[in-house]
Amino acid sequence: MGEEKIRQPLLEKQYYKDCPGCKVEQAKELNQSVSIRNLLIIWMVVLCATLPISSLFPFLYFMVRDFNIAKTEADIGSYAGYVGSAFMLGRSLTSIFWGIVADRYGRKPVIIIGVISVVIFNTLFGLSTSFWMAVITRFFLGCLNGVLGPVKAYATELFREEHQALGLSTVSAAWGIGLIIGPALGGYLAQPVEKYPRIFPNDSFWDKFPYFLPCFIISGIALSVAIACIWIPETLHNHNDSNESTDDTEALENGSCEAGEGKIIQKNENLLLNWPLMSAILVYSVFALHDVAYQEVFSLWAVSPMRLGGLKFTTDDVGNVLAVSGFALMIYQLTIYPYVEKACGPITIARISGVFSVPLLQSYPFIAMLSGLTLYIVISIASILKNILSLTITTGLFLMQNRAVEQHQRGAANGIAMTAMSLFKAIGPAAGGAVLTWSQKRMDASFLPGTHTVFLVLNVVEILGILMMFKPFLSEKKKTHTDQLH
C-alpha cells in the first residue's frame, strides 16, 4: 500500500508545464485513437533516412565502372561492395553514441542532425568523381545519420501502449518501402542524358555527373523533412523541480512514472545481460546481413551481362521491378500483415516466412534462363514475394526488441541494435559483391556454376537466421509486475 501511495501521484498528477515528454503523455491520455499525424512523422523520417541507403544499388555497377578502378568486368562487383559497406561501417561506429545522445538530449535533435547529414553527404556522393570520394562520402553519411535507432524508440513513445505495435510496424514498413523506392529512384534518374536526351543535353552538367540527379532529388526531400522536423514533438522527459527527490526526478527524466523499487530495478538493468533483447538483436543482425547482401547482389546481378549469368537489365528495368515490389509491399503491410500477425504471432509468421524464402531465392538462377515479357513478370513476382517475406521477419523482430526493454532504456537498446546490425550490414555488401564476382568467374564449373553459388551462400545465411529464431536461442521477455504497471 505504501508503494502505491508513492506511485499514484506520479502516475496521475506529475505533469510538468515545460516538459515536452509530459505534453506527449497528456496528448496520449486525451486522444486514445491512432494519431495519423504521428504515423506521418514516422513515415517521413524513416523514408528520408532509408532512401540514400539503397538508391545507389541500380547504378552502382555503372558508377564503379566509370571510375575505371576495376581491372576486369567481373571485378566491378567487389568494388561496388566496398562502396555499399562504407555507409554501414560508419553507422556501426556511431550508433551507440547517437542512442546515448537521444536518451540524454532528446530524440528530436538526433533526428534533425541525421536528416541534415543526408542533405549534405548524399549530395556530395552524387558529385563523386573517384572511387575514394564515393567511399568517404558514404562513410561520413553513415557516421552522422543516426536516425534509425532512436526513431524506433520514438515510435513507441509517440503512441499509446495498445498502438505501439502499429508504430513499430510503421517503422519497418517505411524502412521496407524506402529500400524499394530508393532503388526505383536510382534506376529511373541515373544517367539522365542517355535516357532523357531531350531534357538533359550532351556535354551538360548532368553529362559530367550522370549519377547526381537521384541523389539531388533525395537530398531535396531530406531538406523538406529537416524543415518539417522543427515542429515534431519531443518525447523525452525533462524535469528540473528542486522539490522532487533525486531518485524520483531521475525516474521522471528517464520517461518512467515509477519510483522506489520499480525505478531501482530499471536503473540496475544491464542491457548486455538482457537475453530476450540480445537474442532478438543477434537474429535481426543475421537477417539484416542477408537482406542488404540480397539488395546488393540482386541489383548487380540484374544489370550484369547474360554471359555472366545476369539479366542484362538497364537501370530503368531494375527500377521498374523494384517499384512494383514497393507498391505490393505497401498494400501487404497495410491490409494483410496485421491480420496474419494477429492470427499467428510475430515470431511464428517470421519463421514461416524464412522457410519459404529459401526455395524462392534458389530459383533466381533458373529465372535468368527466361527472356522477354516472361522474364519481367516472373522476376517481378519473385521480387515481390522476397521483399514481403523479408519485411514480415524484420517486423516481428522489431517488436521483440522493443518489448524486451523499458522506456528509459530504449534509445540505448536501439543504439546497440543499430551497431550490431550495421556491423553485419557492413559485411553484407562487400561479401555479396565479392561472392558475386567469384561466382561469375566460374561460369563453367561442374558444381553450382555461376550465380547458383551466390544465391546458395545467401540461403546459408537465411537458414542460420531461421534456426536462431527457435528456442532456446530466441526468447521473449516475461511480463513482470513492473511491466504491467506501465
Coordinates of C-alpha atoms in Angstrom, one line a residue:
M1 CA 0.0 0.0 0.0
G2 CA 2.8 2.4 0.9
E3 CA 4.4 1.8 -2.5
E4 CA 1.1 2.5 -4.2
K5 CA 0.9 5.9 -2.5
I6 CA 4.2 6.9 -3.9
R7 CA 3.3 5.9 -7.4
Q8 CA -0.2 7.2 -7.6
P9 CA 0.6 11.0 -7.6
L10 CA 3.3 10.3 -10.2
L11 CA 1.0 8.3 -12.4
E12 CA -1.9 10.8 -12.3
K13 CA -0.6 14.2 -11.4
Q14 CA 3.1 14.7 -12.2
Y15 CA 2.8 16.6 -15.5
Y16 CA 5.2 19.5 -15.9
K17 CA 4.2 22.5 -17.9
D18 CA 7.5 22.9 -19.8
C19 CA 8.3 19.2 -20.2
P20 CA 7.9 18.0 -23.8
G21 CA 7.6 14.4 -22.7
C22 CA 4.7 15.3 -20.4
K23 CA 2.9 17.1 -23.2
V24 CA 3.1 14.0 -25.3
E25 CA 1.8 11.8 -22.4
Q26 CA -1.1 14.2 -21.9
A27 CA -1.9 14.2 -25.6
K28 CA -2.0 10.4 -25.5
E29 CA -4.3 10.4 -22.5
L30 CA -6.7 12.9 -24.2
N31 CA -6.7 11.1 -27.6
Q32 CA -7.0 7.3 -27.3
S33 CA -7.2 6.8 -31.1
V34 CA -4.3 6.3 -33.5
S35 CA -2.8 9.7 -34.5
I36 CA -2.4 9.9 -38.3
R37 CA -0.1 12.9 -37.8
N38 CA 2.3 10.7 -35.7
L39 CA 2.2 8.0 -38.3
L40 CA 3.1 10.5 -41.0
I41 CA 6.0 11.8 -38.8
I42 CA 7.5 8.3 -38.5
W43 CA 6.9 7.6 -42.3
M44 CA 8.7 10.8 -43.4
V45 CA 11.7 10.4 -41.1
V46 CA 12.3 6.7 -41.8
L47 CA 11.9 7.2 -45.5
C48 CA 14.3 10.1 -45.5
A49 CA 16.9 8.0 -43.7
T50 CA 16.4 4.9 -45.8
L51 CA 16.3 6.4 -49.4
P52 CA 20.1 7.2 -49.5
I53 CA 21.0 3.7 -48.2
S54 CA 19.5 1.9 -51.2
S55 CA 19.2 4.4 -54.0
L56 CA 22.7 3.7 -55.3
F57 CA 22.1 -0.1 -55.9
P58 CA 20.8 0.1 -59.5
F59 CA 23.5 2.5 -60.8
L60 CA 26.4 1.5 -58.5
Y61 CA 27.7 -1.1 -61.1
F62 CA 27.9 1.7 -63.8
M63 CA 29.3 4.3 -61.4
V64 CA 32.2 2.0 -60.3
R65 CA 32.8 1.1 -64.0
D66 CA 33.1 4.8 -64.8
F67 CA 35.7 5.3 -62.1
N68 CA 37.9 2.9 -64.1
I69 CA 39.2 1.3 -61.0
A70 CA 38.2 -2.3 -61.8
K71 CA 40.7 -4.3 -63.9
T72 CA 38.0 -6.7 -65.3
E73 CA 34.3 -6.5 -65.7
A74 CA 33.8 -9.3 -63.1
D75 CA 35.8 -7.2 -60.5
I76 CA 33.2 -4.4 -60.6
G77 CA 31.0 -6.2 -58.1
S78 CA 33.8 -6.3 -55.5
Y79 CA 34.5 -2.6 -55.6
A80 CA 30.7 -1.8 -55.6
G81 CA 30.5 -3.9 -52.4
Y82 CA 33.1 -1.6 -50.7
V83 CA 31.1 1.5 -51.5
G84 CA 27.9 -0.2 -50.1
S85 CA 29.8 -1.3 -47.0
A86 CA 31.2 2.2 -46.2
F87 CA 27.9 3.5 -45.0
M88 CA 27.2 0.6 -42.7
L89 CA 30.7 0.7 -41.3
G90 CA 30.3 4.4 -40.4
R91 CA 26.9 3.8 -38.8
S92 CA 28.3 0.8 -36.8
L93 CA 30.9 3.1 -35.2
T94 CA 28.4 5.8 -34.0
S95 CA 25.0 4.1 -33.4
I96 CA 25.5 3.6 -29.6
F97 CA 26.7 7.2 -29.4
W98 CA 23.6 8.5 -31.1
G99 CA 21.4 6.3 -28.9
I100 CA 23.0 7.7 -25.8
V101 CA 22.6 11.3 -27.1
A102 CA 19.0 10.5 -27.8
D103 CA 18.4 9.3 -24.3
R104 CA 20.3 12.4 -22.8
Y105 CA 19.3 15.3 -25.0
G106 CA 16.2 14.0 -26.8
R107 CA 15.1 12.1 -29.9
K108 CA 14.3 15.3 -31.9
P109 CA 17.8 16.8 -32.2
V110 CA 19.3 13.4 -33.3
I111 CA 16.6 13.0 -35.9
I112 CA 17.2 16.6 -37.3
I113 CA 21.0 16.1 -37.4
G114 CA 20.6 12.8 -39.2
V115 CA 18.3 14.2 -41.8
I116 CA 20.6 17.2 -42.4
S117 CA 23.5 14.8 -42.9
V118 CA 21.5 13.2 -45.8
V119 CA 21.2 16.6 -47.4
I120 CA 25.0 17.3 -47.3
F121 CA 26.7 13.9 -47.8
N122 CA 24.2 12.3 -50.2
T123 CA 24.6 15.4 -52.4
L124 CA 28.4 15.1 -52.3
F125 CA 28.1 11.4 -53.1
G126 CA 26.2 12.2 -56.3
L127 CA 29.1 14.6 -57.2
S128 CA 31.8 11.9 -56.7
T129 CA 34.5 11.8 -59.4
S130 CA 36.5 9.0 -57.9
F131 CA 36.1 5.7 -56.1
W132 CA 37.6 7.0 -52.9
M133 CA 35.4 10.1 -52.9
A134 CA 32.4 7.9 -53.1
V135 CA 33.6 5.7 -50.3
I136 CA 34.4 8.6 -48.0
T137 CA 31.1 10.5 -48.5
R138 CA 29.2 7.2 -47.8
F139 CA 31.2 6.6 -44.7
F140 CA 30.5 10.1 -43.3
L141 CA 26.9 9.8 -44.2
G142 CA 26.8 6.6 -42.1
C143 CA 28.6 8.2 -39.2
L144 CA 26.2 11.2 -38.9
N145 CA 22.9 9.6 -39.9
G146 CA 22.0 8.1 -36.5
V147 CA 18.2 8.3 -37.1
L148 CA 17.1 4.7 -37.4
G149 CA 17.9 3.6 -33.9
P150 CA 16.3 6.5 -31.9
V151 CA 13.3 6.6 -34.3
K152 CA 12.3 3.1 -33.1
A153 CA 12.2 4.3 -29.5
Y154 CA 10.5 7.5 -30.7
A155 CA 7.8 5.4 -32.5
T156 CA 6.9 3.5 -29.3
E157 CA 6.8 6.7 -27.2
L158 CA 4.5 8.7 -29.6
F159 CA 1.7 6.1 -29.4
R160 CA -0.3 4.6 -26.6
E161 CA 0.7 1.1 -25.4
E162 CA -2.1 -0.6 -27.4
H163 CA -0.9 1.2 -30.6
Q164 CA 2.9 0.6 -30.1
A165 CA 2.9 -2.4 -32.4
L166 CA 1.4 -0.2 -35.1
G167 CA 4.1 2.4 -34.5
L168 CA 6.9 -0.1 -34.9
S169 CA 5.3 -1.8 -37.9
T170 CA 5.2 1.6 -39.5
V171 CA 8.9 1.9 -39.0
S172 CA 9.6 -1.4 -40.6
A173 CA 7.0 -0.7 -43.4
A174 CA 8.6 2.7 -44.1
W175 CA 12.0 1.1 -44.0
G176 CA 10.9 -1.6 -46.4
I177 CA 9.2 0.9 -48.8
G178 CA 12.3 3.1 -48.6
L179 CA 14.5 0.2 -49.6
I180 CA 12.3 -0.3 -52.7
I181 CA 11.6 3.4 -53.6
G182 CA 15.3 4.3 -53.2
P183 CA 16.5 1.8 -55.9
A184 CA 13.5 2.8 -58.1
L185 CA 14.6 6.5 -58.0
G186 CA 18.2 5.5 -58.6
G187 CA 17.1 3.3 -61.5
Y188 CA 14.9 5.9 -63.2
L189 CA 17.0 9.0 -62.7
A190 CA 20.6 7.9 -63.1
Q191 CA 22.3 8.6 -66.4
P192 CA 19.6 11.1 -67.5
V193 CA 21.5 12.3 -70.6
E194 CA 21.2 8.8 -72.0
K195 CA 17.6 8.2 -71.0
Y196 CA 16.1 11.7 -71.5
P197 CA 18.2 13.4 -74.2
R198 CA 15.5 16.0 -75.0
I199 CA 15.6 17.3 -71.4
F200 CA 19.3 16.7 -70.5
P201 CA 21.6 17.6 -73.4
N202 CA 25.1 16.2 -74.1
D203 CA 28.1 17.9 -72.5
S204 CA 25.9 19.5 -69.8
F205 CA 26.4 19.3 -66.0
W206 CA 24.2 16.2 -66.0
D207 CA 26.5 14.5 -68.5
K208 CA 29.6 15.2 -66.3
F209 CA 27.8 13.9 -63.2
P210 CA 25.4 11.2 -64.5
Y211 CA 24.5 9.9 -61.0
F212 CA 23.8 13.2 -59.4
L213 CA 20.1 13.6 -60.3
P214 CA 18.7 10.8 -58.0
C215 CA 21.0 12.0 -55.1
F216 CA 19.8 15.6 -55.7
I217 CA 16.1 14.6 -55.6
I218 CA 16.6 12.6 -52.4
S219 CA 18.6 15.4 -50.8
G220 CA 15.8 17.8 -51.7
I221 CA 13.3 15.5 -50.0
A222 CA 15.6 15.4 -47.0
L223 CA 15.8 19.2 -46.8
S224 CA 12.0 19.4 -46.8
V225 CA 11.8 16.8 -44.0
A226 CA 14.5 18.6 -42.0
I227 CA 12.4 21.8 -42.1
A228 CA 9.3 19.9 -41.1
C229 CA 11.1 18.2 -38.2
I230 CA 11.3 21.6 -36.5
W231 CA 7.7 21.2 -35.5
I232 CA 7.6 17.5 -34.5
P233 CA 7.1 16.7 -30.8
E234 CA 9.9 15.7 -28.4
T235 CA 9.1 12.6 -26.3
L236 CA 12.0 12.7 -23.8
H237 CA 11.0 13.9 -20.3
N238 CA 13.0 16.9 -18.8
H239 CA 12.2 17.9 -15.2
N240 CA 14.1 20.4 -13.1
D241 CA 12.0 20.5 -10.0
S242 CA 14.1 21.0 -6.8
N243 CA 11.2 19.8 -4.7
E244 CA 11.4 16.3 -6.2
S245 CA 13.8 13.8 -4.6
T246 CA 16.8 12.8 -6.7
D247 CA 15.5 9.3 -7.3
D248 CA 12.0 10.5 -8.4
T249 CA 13.5 13.1 -10.7
E250 CA 15.7 10.5 -12.3
A251 CA 12.8 8.3 -12.8
L252 CA 10.8 11.0 -14.5
E253 CA 13.7 12.2 -16.6
N254 CA 14.0 8.6 -17.9
G255 CA 10.4 8.6 -19.0
S256 CA 9.4 6.4 -16.1
C257 CA 6.4 7.1 -14.0
E258 CA 7.6 4.9 -11.2
A259 CA 9.6 5.5 -8.1
G260 CA 11.0 3.3 -5.3
E261 CA 11.6 -0.3 -6.0
G262 CA 10.4 -0.2 -9.7
K263 CA 12.9 2.5 -10.6
I264 CA 15.9 0.7 -8.9
I265 CA 15.2 -2.4 -11.0
Q266 CA 15.2 -0.2 -14.1
K267 CA 18.4 1.6 -13.1
N268 CA 20.4 -1.6 -12.4
E269 CA 19.4 -3.5 -15.6
N270 CA 22.4 -4.3 -17.8
L271 CA 21.2 -4.3 -21.4
L272 CA 24.0 -6.7 -22.5
L273 CA 22.7 -9.2 -20.0
N274 CA 19.1 -8.9 -21.2
W275 CA 19.0 -12.1 -23.2
P276 CA 15.5 -11.5 -24.8
L277 CA 16.9 -8.2 -26.1
M278 CA 20.3 -9.5 -27.2
S279 CA 18.9 -12.7 -28.8
A280 CA 16.4 -10.6 -30.9
I281 CA 19.3 -8.2 -31.9
L282 CA 21.5 -11.1 -33.0
V283 CA 18.8 -12.8 -35.0
Y284 CA 17.9 -9.5 -36.6
S285 CA 21.5 -8.8 -37.4
V286 CA 21.8 -12.1 -39.3
F287 CA 18.7 -11.2 -41.4
A288 CA 20.0 -7.7 -41.9
L289 CA 23.2 -9.1 -43.3
H290 CA 21.2 -11.3 -45.6
D291 CA 18.8 -8.5 -46.7
V292 CA 21.5 -5.9 -47.6
A293 CA 23.6 -8.6 -49.3
Y294 CA 20.5 -9.6 -51.3
Q295 CA 19.8 -6.0 -52.3
E296 CA 23.3 -5.5 -53.5
V297 CA 23.5 -8.9 -55.3
F298 CA 20.1 -8.5 -56.9
S299 CA 20.8 -5.1 -58.4
L300 CA 24.4 -6.1 -59.6
W301 CA 23.1 -9.5 -60.9
A302 CA 20.2 -7.9 -62.7
V303 CA 22.4 -5.4 -64.7
S304 CA 25.2 -8.0 -65.4
P305 CA 25.5 -9.4 -68.9
M306 CA 23.9 -12.7 -69.7
R307 CA 27.2 -14.4 -70.4
L308 CA 28.0 -13.8 -66.7
G309 CA 24.6 -15.2 -65.6
G310 CA 22.9 -11.9 -65.2
L311 CA 19.7 -10.5 -66.7
K312 CA 21.3 -7.6 -68.8
F313 CA 18.7 -5.2 -67.3
T314 CA 19.1 -1.4 -67.6
T315 CA 18.8 0.8 -64.5
D316 CA 15.2 1.5 -65.7
D317 CA 14.4 -2.2 -65.8
V318 CA 15.7 -2.6 -62.2
G319 CA 13.7 0.5 -61.2
N320 CA 10.5 -0.9 -62.7
V321 CA 10.8 -4.3 -60.9
L322 CA 11.6 -2.6 -57.6
A323 CA 8.8 0.0 -57.9
V324 CA 6.2 -2.8 -58.5
S325 CA 7.7 -4.6 -55.4
G326 CA 7.3 -1.5 -53.4
F327 CA 3.7 -0.9 -54.3
A328 CA 2.8 -4.5 -53.5
L329 CA 4.8 -4.3 -50.2
M330 CA 2.7 -1.2 -49.2
I331 CA -0.6 -3.0 -49.8
Y332 CA 0.6 -6.1 -47.9
Q333 CA 1.7 -4.1 -44.9
L334 CA -1.5 -2.0 -44.6
T335 CA -4.0 -4.8 -45.4
I336 CA -2.8 -8.4 -45.0
Y337 CA 0.0 -8.3 -42.4
P338 CA -2.0 -7.1 -39.4
Y339 CA -4.4 -10.0 -39.7
V340 CA -1.7 -12.6 -40.3
E341 CA 0.4 -11.3 -37.3
K342 CA -2.7 -11.3 -35.1
A343 CA -3.6 -14.9 -36.1
C344 CA -0.1 -16.4 -35.9
G345 CA 2.0 -14.1 -33.7
P346 CA 5.0 -12.1 -35.0
I347 CA 7.7 -14.8 -34.4
T348 CA 5.7 -17.7 -35.8
I349 CA 4.9 -15.9 -39.0
A350 CA 8.6 -14.8 -39.2
R351 CA 9.7 -18.4 -39.0
I352 CA 7.3 -19.4 -41.8
S353 CA 8.4 -16.5 -44.0
G354 CA 12.1 -17.6 -43.5
V355 CA 11.3 -21.2 -44.6
F356 CA 9.5 -20.0 -47.8
S357 CA 12.4 -17.6 -48.7
V358 CA 14.9 -20.4 -49.2
P359 CA 13.4 -22.2 -52.3
L360 CA 12.3 -18.8 -53.7
L361 CA 15.8 -17.4 -53.6
Q362 CA 17.4 -20.5 -55.0
S363 CA 15.1 -20.3 -58.1
Y364 CA 16.7 -17.0 -59.2
P365 CA 19.4 -18.5 -61.5
F366 CA 16.7 -20.5 -63.2
I367 CA 14.6 -17.4 -63.7
A368 CA 17.6 -15.9 -65.6
M369 CA 17.1 -18.5 -68.3
L370 CA 13.8 -16.8 -69.3
S371 CA 13.6 -13.9 -71.6
G372 CA 11.3 -11.1 -72.8
L373 CA 8.0 -10.4 -71.0
T374 CA 8.0 -13.7 -69.2
L375 CA 11.3 -12.8 -67.5
Y376 CA 9.9 -9.4 -66.4
I377 CA 6.7 -11.0 -65.0
V378 CA 8.4 -13.8 -63.2
I379 CA 11.3 -11.8 -61.7
S380 CA 8.8 -9.1 -60.5
I381 CA 6.6 -11.8 -58.8
A382 CA 9.8 -13.3 -57.2
S383 CA 10.9 -9.8 -56.0
I384 CA 7.5 -9.0 -54.5
L385 CA 7.4 -12.3 -52.6
K386 CA 11.0 -11.9 -51.4
N387 CA 10.5 -8.4 -50.1
I388 CA 7.2 -9.3 -48.4
L389 CA 8.8 -12.3 -46.6
S390 CA 11.8 -10.1 -45.5
L391 CA 9.5 -7.4 -44.1
T392 CA 7.5 -9.9 -42.2
I393 CA 10.6 -11.2 -40.5
T394 CA 12.0 -7.8 -39.6
T395 CA 8.7 -6.5 -38.2
G396 CA 8.4 -9.4 -35.8
L397 CA 12.0 -8.9 -34.6
F398 CA 11.5 -5.2 -34.2
L399 CA 8.5 -5.9 -31.9
M400 CA 10.6 -8.3 -29.8
Q401 CA 13.5 -5.9 -29.4
N402 CA 11.3 -3.0 -28.1
R403 CA 9.2 -5.2 -25.8
A404 CA 12.3 -6.5 -24.2
V405 CA 13.3 -3.2 -22.6
E406 CA 11.5 -0.4 -20.6
Q407 CA 11.1 3.1 -22.0
H408 CA 14.0 4.8 -20.4
Q409 CA 16.5 2.4 -22.0
R410 CA 15.0 2.2 -25.5
G411 CA 17.3 4.7 -27.0
A412 CA 20.4 2.9 -25.8
A413 CA 18.9 -0.5 -26.6
N414 CA 18.2 0.5 -30.2
G415 CA 21.7 2.0 -30.4
I416 CA 23.1 -1.4 -29.5
A417 CA 20.8 -3.0 -32.1
M418 CA 21.8 -0.5 -34.8
T419 CA 25.5 -1.1 -34.0
A420 CA 25.2 -4.8 -34.3
M421 CA 23.0 -4.6 -37.4
S422 CA 25.3 -2.1 -39.0
L423 CA 28.4 -4.3 -38.4
F424 CA 26.6 -7.2 -40.1
K425 CA 25.4 -4.9 -42.9
A426 CA 28.9 -3.6 -43.4
I427 CA 29.9 -7.2 -44.1
G428 CA 26.9 -7.8 -46.4
P429 CA 27.6 -5.6 -49.5
A430 CA 31.3 -6.3 -49.5
A431 CA 30.8 -10.1 -49.1
G432 CA 27.9 -10.2 -51.5
G433 CA 29.8 -8.3 -54.2
A434 CA 32.9 -10.5 -53.7
V435 CA 30.9 -13.7 -53.8
L436 CA 29.1 -12.5 -57.0
T437 CA 32.4 -11.6 -58.6
W438 CA 33.8 -15.1 -57.7
S439 CA 30.7 -16.8 -58.9
Q440 CA 30.8 -15.0 -62.3
K441 CA 34.4 -16.2 -62.8
R442 CA 33.3 -19.9 -62.5
M443 CA 30.5 -20.0 -65.1
D444 CA 31.8 -23.3 -66.5
A445 CA 32.2 -25.1 -63.1
S446 CA 30.6 -28.6 -62.9
F447 CA 29.2 -28.0 -59.4
L448 CA 26.9 -25.0 -58.8
P449 CA 28.1 -23.0 -61.8
G450 CA 27.9 -19.2 -61.9
T451 CA 25.3 -17.4 -59.9
H452 CA 23.9 -20.6 -58.4
T453 CA 26.8 -20.2 -55.9
V454 CA 26.0 -16.7 -54.8
F455 CA 22.3 -17.5 -54.1
L456 CA 23.3 -20.6 -52.2
V457 CA 25.5 -18.5 -50.0
L458 CA 22.6 -16.1 -49.3
N459 CA 20.4 -19.1 -48.4
V460 CA 23.0 -20.4 -46.0
V461 CA 22.8 -17.1 -44.1
E462 CA 19.0 -17.2 -44.3
I463 CA 18.9 -20.8 -42.9
L464 CA 21.1 -19.8 -40.0
G465 CA 18.7 -16.9 -39.1
I466 CA 15.7 -19.3 -39.3
L467 CA 17.4 -21.8 -36.9
M468 CA 18.2 -18.9 -34.5
M469 CA 14.5 -17.9 -34.3
F470 CA 13.7 -21.0 -32.3
K471 CA 14.2 -21.7 -28.6
P472 CA 16.4 -22.0 -26.7
F473 CA 18.3 -19.2 -28.6
L474 CA 15.4 -16.7 -29.2
S475 CA 13.4 -16.0 -26.1
E476 CA 10.7 -13.5 -25.2
K477 CA 10.7 -11.3 -22.1
K478 CA 8.2 -12.5 -19.5
K479 CA 5.9 -9.8 -18.2
T480 CA 6.8 -8.7 -14.7
H481 CA 4.8 -6.7 -12.2
T482 CA 6.8 -3.6 -13.1
D483 CA 6.0 -4.1 -16.8
Q484 CA 2.3 -4.4 -16.1
L485 CA 2.2 -1.1 -14.2
H486 CA 3.5 0.8 -17.3

